Short mmCIF file of C-alpha atoms in Angstrom, two decimals:
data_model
loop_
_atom_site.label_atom_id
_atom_site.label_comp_id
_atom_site.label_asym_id
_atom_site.label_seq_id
_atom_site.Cartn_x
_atom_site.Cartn_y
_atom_site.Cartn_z
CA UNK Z 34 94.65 82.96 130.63
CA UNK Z 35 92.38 79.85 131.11
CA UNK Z 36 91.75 77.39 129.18
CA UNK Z 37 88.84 78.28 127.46
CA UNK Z 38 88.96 76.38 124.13
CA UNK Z 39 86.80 73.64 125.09
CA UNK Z 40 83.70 76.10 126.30
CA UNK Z 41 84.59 77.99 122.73
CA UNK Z 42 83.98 74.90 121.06
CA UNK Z 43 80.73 74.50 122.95
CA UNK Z 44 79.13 77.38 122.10
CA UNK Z 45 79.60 76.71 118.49
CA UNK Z 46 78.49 73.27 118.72
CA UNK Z 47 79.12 71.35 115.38
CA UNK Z 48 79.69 74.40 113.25
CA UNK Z 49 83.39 75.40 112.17
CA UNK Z 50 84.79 78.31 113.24
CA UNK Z 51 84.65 81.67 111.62
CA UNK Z 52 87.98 83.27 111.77
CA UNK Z 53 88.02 87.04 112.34
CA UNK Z 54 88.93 89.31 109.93
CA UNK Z 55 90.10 93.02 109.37
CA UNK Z 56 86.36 94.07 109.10
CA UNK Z 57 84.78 91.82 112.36
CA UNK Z 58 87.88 93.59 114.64
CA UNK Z 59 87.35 96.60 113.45
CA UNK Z 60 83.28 96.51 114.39
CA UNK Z 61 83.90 94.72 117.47
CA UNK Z 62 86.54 97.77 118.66
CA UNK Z 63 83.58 100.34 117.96
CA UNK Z 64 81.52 98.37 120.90
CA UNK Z 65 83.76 96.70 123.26
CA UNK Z 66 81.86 96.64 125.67
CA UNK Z 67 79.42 94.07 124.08
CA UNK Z 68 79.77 91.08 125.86
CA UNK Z 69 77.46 89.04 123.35
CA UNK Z 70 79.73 89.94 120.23
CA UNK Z 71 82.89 89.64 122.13
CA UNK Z 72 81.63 85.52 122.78
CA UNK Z 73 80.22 85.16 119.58
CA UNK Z 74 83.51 86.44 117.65
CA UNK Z 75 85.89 84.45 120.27
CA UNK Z 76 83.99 81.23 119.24
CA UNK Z 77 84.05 82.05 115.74
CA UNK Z 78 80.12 81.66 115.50
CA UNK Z 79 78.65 82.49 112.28
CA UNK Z 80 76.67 85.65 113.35
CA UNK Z 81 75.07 85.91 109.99
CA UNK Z 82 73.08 82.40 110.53
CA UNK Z 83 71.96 82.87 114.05
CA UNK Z 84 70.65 86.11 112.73
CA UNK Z 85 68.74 84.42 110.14
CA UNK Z 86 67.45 81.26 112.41
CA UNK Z 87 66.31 84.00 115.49
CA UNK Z 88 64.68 85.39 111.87
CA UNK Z 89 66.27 88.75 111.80
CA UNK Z 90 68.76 88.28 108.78
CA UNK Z 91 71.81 91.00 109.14
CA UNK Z 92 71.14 94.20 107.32
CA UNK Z 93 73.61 94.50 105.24
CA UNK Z 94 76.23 92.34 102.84
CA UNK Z 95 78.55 92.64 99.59
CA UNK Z 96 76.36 91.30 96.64
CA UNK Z 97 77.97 88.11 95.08
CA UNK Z 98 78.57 90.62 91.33
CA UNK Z 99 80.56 93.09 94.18
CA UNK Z 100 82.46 90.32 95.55
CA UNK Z 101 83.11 89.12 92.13
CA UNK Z 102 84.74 92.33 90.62
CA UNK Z 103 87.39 93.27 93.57
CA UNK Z 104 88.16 89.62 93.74
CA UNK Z 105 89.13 90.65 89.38
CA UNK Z 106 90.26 93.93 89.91
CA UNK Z 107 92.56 92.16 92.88
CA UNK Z 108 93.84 89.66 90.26
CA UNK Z 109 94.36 92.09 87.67
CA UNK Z 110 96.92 94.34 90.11
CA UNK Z 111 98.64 91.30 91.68
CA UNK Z 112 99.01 89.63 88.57
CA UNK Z 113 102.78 88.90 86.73
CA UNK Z 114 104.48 89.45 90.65
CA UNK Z 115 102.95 92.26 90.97
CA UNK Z 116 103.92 94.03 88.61
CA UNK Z 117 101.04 96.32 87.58
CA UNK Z 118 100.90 97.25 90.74
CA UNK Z 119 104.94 98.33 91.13
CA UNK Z 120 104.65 100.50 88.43
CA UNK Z 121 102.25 102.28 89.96
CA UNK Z 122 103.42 102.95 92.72
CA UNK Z 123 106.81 103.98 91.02
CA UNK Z 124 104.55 106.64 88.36
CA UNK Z 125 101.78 107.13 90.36
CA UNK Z 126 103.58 107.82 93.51
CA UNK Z 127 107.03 108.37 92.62
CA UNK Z 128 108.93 105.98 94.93
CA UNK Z 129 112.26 104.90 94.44
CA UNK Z 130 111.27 101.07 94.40
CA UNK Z 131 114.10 99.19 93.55
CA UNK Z 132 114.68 95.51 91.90
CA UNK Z 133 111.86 93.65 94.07
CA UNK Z 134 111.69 90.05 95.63
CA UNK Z 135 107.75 88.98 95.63
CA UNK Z 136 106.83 86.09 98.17
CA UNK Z 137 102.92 84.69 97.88
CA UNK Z 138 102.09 83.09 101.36
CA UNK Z 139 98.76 82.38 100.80
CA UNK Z 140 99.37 78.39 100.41
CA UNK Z 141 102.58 77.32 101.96
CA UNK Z 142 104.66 74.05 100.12
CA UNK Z 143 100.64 73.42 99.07
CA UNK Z 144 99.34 73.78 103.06
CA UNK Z 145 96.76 76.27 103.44
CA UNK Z 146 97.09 75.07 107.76
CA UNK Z 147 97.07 78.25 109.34
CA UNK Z 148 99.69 77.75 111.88
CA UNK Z 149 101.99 76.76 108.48
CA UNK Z 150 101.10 79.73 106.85
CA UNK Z 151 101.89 82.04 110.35
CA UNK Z 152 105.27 80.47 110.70
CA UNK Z 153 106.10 81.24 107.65
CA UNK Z 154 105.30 84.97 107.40
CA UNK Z 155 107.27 85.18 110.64
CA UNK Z 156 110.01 83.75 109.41
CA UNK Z 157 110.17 85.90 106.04
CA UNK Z 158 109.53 89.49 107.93
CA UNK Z 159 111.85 88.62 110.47
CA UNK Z 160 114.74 88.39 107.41
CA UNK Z 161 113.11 91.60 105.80
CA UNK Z 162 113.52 93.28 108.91
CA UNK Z 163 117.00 91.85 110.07
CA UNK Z 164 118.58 92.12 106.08
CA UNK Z 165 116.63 94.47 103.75
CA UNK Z 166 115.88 91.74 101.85
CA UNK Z 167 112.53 91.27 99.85
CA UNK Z 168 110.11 93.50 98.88
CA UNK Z 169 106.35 92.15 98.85
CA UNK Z 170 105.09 89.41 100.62
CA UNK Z 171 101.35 88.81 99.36
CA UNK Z 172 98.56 87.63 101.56
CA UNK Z 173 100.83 87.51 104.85
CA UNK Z 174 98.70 85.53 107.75
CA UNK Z 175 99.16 87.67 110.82
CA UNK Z 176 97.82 87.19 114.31
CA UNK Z 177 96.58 89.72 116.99
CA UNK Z 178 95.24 88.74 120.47
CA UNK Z 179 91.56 90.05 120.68
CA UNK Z 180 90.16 89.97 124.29
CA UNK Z 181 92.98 87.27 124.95
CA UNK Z 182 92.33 85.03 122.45
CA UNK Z 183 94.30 84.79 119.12
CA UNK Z 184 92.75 85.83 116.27
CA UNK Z 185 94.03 85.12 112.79
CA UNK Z 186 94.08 87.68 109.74
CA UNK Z 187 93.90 86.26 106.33
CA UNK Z 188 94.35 90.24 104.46
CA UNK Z 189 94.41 90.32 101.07
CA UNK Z 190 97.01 92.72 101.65
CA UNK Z 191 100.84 93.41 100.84
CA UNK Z 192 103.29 94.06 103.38
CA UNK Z 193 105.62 96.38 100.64
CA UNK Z 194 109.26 97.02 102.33
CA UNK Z 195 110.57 100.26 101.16
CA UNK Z 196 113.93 102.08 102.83
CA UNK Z 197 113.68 100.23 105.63
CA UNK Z 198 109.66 100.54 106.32
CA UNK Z 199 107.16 98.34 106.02
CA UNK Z 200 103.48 99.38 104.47
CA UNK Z 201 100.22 98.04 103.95
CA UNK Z 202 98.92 98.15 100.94
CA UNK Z 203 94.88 97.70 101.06
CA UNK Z 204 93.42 96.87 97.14
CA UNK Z 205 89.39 97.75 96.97
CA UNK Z 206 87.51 97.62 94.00
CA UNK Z 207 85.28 100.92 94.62
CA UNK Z 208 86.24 104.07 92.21
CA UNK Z 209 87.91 106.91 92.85
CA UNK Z 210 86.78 109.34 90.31
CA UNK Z 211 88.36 112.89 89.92
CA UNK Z 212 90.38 111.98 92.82
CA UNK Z 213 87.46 111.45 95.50
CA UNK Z 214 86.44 108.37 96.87
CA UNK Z 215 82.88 107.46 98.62
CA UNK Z 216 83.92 109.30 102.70
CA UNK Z 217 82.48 105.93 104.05
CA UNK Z 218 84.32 103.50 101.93
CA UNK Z 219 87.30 105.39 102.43
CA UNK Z 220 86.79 104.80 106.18
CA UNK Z 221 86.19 101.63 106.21
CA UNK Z 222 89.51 100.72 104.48
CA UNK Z 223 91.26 102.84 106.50
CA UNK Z 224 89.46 101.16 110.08
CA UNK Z 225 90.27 97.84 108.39
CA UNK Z 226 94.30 98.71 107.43
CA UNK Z 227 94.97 99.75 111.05
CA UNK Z 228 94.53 96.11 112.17
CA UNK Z 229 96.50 94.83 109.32
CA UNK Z 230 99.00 97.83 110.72
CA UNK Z 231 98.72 97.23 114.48
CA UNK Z 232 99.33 93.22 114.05
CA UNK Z 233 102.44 93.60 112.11
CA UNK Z 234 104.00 96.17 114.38
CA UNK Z 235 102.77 93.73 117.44
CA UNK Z 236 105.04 90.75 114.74
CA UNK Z 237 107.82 93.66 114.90
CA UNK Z 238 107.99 93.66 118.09
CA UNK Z 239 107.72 90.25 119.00
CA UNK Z 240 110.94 89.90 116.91
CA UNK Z 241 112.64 92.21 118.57
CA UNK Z 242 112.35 95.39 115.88
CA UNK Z 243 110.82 98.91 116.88
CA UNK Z 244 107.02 98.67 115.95
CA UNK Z 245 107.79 101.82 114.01
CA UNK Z 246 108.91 99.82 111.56
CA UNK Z 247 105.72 98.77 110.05
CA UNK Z 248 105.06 102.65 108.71
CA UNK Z 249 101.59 104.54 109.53
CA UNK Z 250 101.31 105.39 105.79
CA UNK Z 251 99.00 103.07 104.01
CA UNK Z 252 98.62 102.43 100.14
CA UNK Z 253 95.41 102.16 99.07
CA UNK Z 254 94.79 101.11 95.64
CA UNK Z 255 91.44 101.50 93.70
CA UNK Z 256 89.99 101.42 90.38
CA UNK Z 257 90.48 105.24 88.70
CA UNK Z 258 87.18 106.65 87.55
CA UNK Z 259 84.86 104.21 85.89
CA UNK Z 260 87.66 101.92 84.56
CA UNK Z 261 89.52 99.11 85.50
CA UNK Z 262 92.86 100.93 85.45
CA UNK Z 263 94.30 101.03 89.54
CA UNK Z 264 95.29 104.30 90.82
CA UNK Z 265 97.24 104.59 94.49
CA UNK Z 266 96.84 107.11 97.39
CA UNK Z 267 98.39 107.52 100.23
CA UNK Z 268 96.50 107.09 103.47
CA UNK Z 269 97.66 107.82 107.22
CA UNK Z 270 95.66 106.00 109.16
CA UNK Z 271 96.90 106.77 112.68
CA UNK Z 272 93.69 107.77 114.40
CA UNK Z 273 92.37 104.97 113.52
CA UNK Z 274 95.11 103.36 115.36
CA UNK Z 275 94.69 104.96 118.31
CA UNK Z 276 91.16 104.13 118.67
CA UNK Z 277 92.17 100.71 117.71
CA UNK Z 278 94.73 100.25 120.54
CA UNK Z 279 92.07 102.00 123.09
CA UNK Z 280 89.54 100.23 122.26
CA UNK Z 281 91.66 96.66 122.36
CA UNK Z 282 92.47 98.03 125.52
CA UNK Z 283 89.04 97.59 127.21
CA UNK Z 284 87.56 94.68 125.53
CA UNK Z 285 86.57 92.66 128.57
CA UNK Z 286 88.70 89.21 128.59
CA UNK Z 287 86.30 86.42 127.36
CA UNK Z 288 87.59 84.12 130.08
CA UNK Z 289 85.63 86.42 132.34
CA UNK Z 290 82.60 86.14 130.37
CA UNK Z 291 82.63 82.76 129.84
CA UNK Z 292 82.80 82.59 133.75
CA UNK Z 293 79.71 83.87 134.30
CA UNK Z 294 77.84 82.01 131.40
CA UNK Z 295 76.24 78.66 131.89
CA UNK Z 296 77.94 75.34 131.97
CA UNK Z 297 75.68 74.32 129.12
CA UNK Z 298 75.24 77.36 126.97
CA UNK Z 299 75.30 76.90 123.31
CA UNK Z 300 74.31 78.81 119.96
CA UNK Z 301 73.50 76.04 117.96
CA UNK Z 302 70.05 76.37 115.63
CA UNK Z 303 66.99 75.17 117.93
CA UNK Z 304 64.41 76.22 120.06
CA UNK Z 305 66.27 77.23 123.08
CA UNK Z 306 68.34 79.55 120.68
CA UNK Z 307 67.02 82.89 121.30
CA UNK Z 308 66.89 82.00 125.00
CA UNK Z 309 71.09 81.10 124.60
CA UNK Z 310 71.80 84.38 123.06
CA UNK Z 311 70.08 86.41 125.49
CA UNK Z 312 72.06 85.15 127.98
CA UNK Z 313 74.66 86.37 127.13
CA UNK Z 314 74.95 90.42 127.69
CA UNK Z 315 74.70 92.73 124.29
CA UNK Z 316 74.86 96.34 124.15
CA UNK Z 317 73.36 97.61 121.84
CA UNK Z 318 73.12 101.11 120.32
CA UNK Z 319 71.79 102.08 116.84
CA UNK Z 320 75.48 102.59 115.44
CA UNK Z 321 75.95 98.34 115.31
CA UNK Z 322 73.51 98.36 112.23
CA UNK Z 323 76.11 99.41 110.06
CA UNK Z 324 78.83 96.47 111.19
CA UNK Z 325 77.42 94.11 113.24
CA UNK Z 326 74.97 90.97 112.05
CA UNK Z 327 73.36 90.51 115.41
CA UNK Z 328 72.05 93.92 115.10
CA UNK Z 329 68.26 93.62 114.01
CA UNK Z 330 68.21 91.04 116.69
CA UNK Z 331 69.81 93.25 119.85
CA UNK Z 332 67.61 96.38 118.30
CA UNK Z 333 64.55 94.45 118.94
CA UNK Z 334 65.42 93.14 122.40
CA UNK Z 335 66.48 96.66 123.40
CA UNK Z 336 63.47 97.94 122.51
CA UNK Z 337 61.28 95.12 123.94
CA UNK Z 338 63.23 96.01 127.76
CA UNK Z 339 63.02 100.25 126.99
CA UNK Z 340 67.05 99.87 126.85
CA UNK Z 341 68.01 103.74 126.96
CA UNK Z 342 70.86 102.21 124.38
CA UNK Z 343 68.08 101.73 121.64
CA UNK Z 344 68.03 105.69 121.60
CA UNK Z 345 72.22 106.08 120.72
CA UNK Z 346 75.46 105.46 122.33
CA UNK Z 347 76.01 109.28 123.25
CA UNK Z 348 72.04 108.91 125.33
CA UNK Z 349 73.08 105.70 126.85
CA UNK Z 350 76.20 107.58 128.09
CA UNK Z 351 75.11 110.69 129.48
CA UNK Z 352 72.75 108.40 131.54
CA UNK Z 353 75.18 106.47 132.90
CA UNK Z 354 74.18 104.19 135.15
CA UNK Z 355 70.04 104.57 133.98
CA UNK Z 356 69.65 101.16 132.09
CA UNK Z 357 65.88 101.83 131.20
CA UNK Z 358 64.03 104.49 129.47
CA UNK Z 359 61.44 103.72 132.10
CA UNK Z 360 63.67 104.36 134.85
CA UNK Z 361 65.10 107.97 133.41
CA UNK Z 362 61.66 109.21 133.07
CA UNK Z 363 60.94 107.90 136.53
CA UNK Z 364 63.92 109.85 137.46
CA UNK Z 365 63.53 112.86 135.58
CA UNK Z 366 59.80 112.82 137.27
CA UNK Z 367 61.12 112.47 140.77
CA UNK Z 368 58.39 109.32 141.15
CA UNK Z 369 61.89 106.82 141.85
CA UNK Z 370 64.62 108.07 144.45
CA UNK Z 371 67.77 107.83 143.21
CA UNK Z 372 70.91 105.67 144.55
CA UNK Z 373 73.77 107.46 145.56
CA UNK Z 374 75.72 106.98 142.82
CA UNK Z 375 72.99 108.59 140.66
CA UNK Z 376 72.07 111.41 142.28
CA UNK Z 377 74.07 113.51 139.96
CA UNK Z 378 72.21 112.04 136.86
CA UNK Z 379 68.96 112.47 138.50
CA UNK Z 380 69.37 115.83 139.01
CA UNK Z 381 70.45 116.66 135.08
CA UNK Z 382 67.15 114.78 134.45
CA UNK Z 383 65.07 116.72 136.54
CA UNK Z 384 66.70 119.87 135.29
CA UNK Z 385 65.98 118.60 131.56
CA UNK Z 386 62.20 118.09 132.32
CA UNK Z 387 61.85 121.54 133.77
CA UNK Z 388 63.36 122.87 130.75
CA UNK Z 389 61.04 120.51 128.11
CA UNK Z 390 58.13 121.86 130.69
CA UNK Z 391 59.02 125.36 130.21
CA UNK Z 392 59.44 125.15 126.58
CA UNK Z 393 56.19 123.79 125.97
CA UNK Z 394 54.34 126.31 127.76
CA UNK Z 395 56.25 129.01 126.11
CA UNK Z 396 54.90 127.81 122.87
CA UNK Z 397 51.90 127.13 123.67
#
């Protein structure tokens, strides 16, 4: 791969870096082929404040009181080594969970340096995996290449060893009352484990260990009905693993994009910012509202240009090649001849006018 830290650092201009997370890999894998949020995430721009100086503030956010609680409910299972939590999962779950070792990584001989912090959690899963030895490591910082550039995961998340296994266990402060949980949240956490799952069987097998390892089971713990008391539940998250890996799989290199960006592109706040972003390719389709801070922003451009991805991914599609809505109906109309290459889509959109023709008449 190319160099490409120096045009990174450009296109945040004097802003630090935002590091990616479980959540940002997991939206950016449900739209890979968005070259704007590819950049954007790469550079570690902070999405949420271009949003708000273009003046369409992201959708969506945890309130400060929601942050607040998981960060006590966290605290509160984690607390003593742990040890709230291991007797849960020894009652609650019934595992044989022997005398434990408990390493906390998240500050390292009082470094919180990243790369410190990295070598570190190498070094003690690499002994867990070669030995047996130690249980829970707390707060691990893992790293998984995202459209060849490293990204860094700071999970508040415990790698739990157990007969020779490794798990994730994902804490979230939303309830699970009479044993259901909100479908969505549940989803979420179980999008957002499969990265924490994928980069430590990539760790596994960087060392040298089968990546089946790091198990496929993951432990999510949550309050129990409307108190503060944790229950645990098994969750198998391997289809969301798959997807993960596919999606990975096709996220176009951001060496390539940055190729054919200009030499003196940037995203800092000004009046050529709007101008900037568009430069750089989005894709959007209605599903980014629910993960992605740009969205409001790529919704109205779509529109603006008749994008056939403003009406859904599953339009966009089944019209292939057909960028416009203008140019469908065109085609659908028989007013614009078709390329080669869409002659097959042209015909399906002739077909589906005849059929919106004929239903009309019928009713009326």
């Amino acid at each position: 791969m190319t160099d490409t830290a120096p045009d990174l650092d450009r296109l945040r201009g004097d802003a630090p870096p935002r590091n990616h997370d479980a959540r940002t890999i997991a939206a950016l894998t449900s739209n890979p082929g968005c070259a704007r949020r590819g950049v954007m995430d790469a550079a570690g721009v902070d999405k949420d404040a271009v949003a708000r100086a273009l003046g369409f503030p992201a959708p969506f956010g945890q309130s400060q009181f929601a942050i607040t609680r998981g960060n006590a409910f966290e605290a509160q299972v984690k607390a003593d080594g742990c040890a709230e939590l291991l007797t849960l999962l020894r009652e609650r779950l019934g595992l044989a969970v022997p005398e434990v070792a408990y390493d906390d990584l998240e500050v390292v001989a009082g470094n919180e340096g990243r790369e410190l912090r990295h070598s570190r959690t190498r070094r003690l899963v690499a002994r867990a995996l070669e030995t047996g030895e130690g249980t829970l490591f707390d707060h691990p910082l893992l790293r998984l290449e995202i459209a060849g550039r490293p990204a860094y995961l700071e999970p508040d998340v415990i790698a739990f060893q157990l007969e020779g296994r490794m798990h994730v266990i994902e804490i979230k402060s939303f309830a699970v009352v009479d044993g259901q949980a909100e479908p969505e949240q549940v989803a979420a956490a179980a999008r957002q484990s499969a990265v924490y799952v994928l980069a430590l069987r990539r760790l596994a097998a960087e060392l040298g260990h089968d990546p089946a390892r790091v198990s496929h089971e993951v432990f999510l713990v949550c309050p129990e009905n409307f108190s503060n008391r944790p229950t645990a539940t098994p969750l198998d998250v391997r289809p969301q693993l798959a997807v993960l890996e596919r999606q990975l799989a096709r996220l176009t290199r951001v060496d390539d994009i940055l190729a054919e960006l200009p030499d003196d592109l940037t995203f800092e706040p000004g009046d050529a910012l709007a101008e900037s972003v568009r430069a750089v390719e989005a894709r959007y389709a209605p599903e980014c509202m629910a993960g992605c801070e740009m969205a409001l922003f790529c919704r109205d451009e779509a529109r603006a240009c008749g994008s056939t991805g403003a009406l859904g991914r599953s339009v966009r599609d089944d019209l292939g090649g057909v960028d416009t809505i203008g140019a469908a109906l065109a085609l659908a109309e028989g007013s614009l001849r078709p390329s080669d290459d869409l002659a097959e889509t042209a015909e399906q959109l002739r077909a589906a006018a005849r059929l919106r023709d004929e239903a009309l008449h019928g009713a009326a």
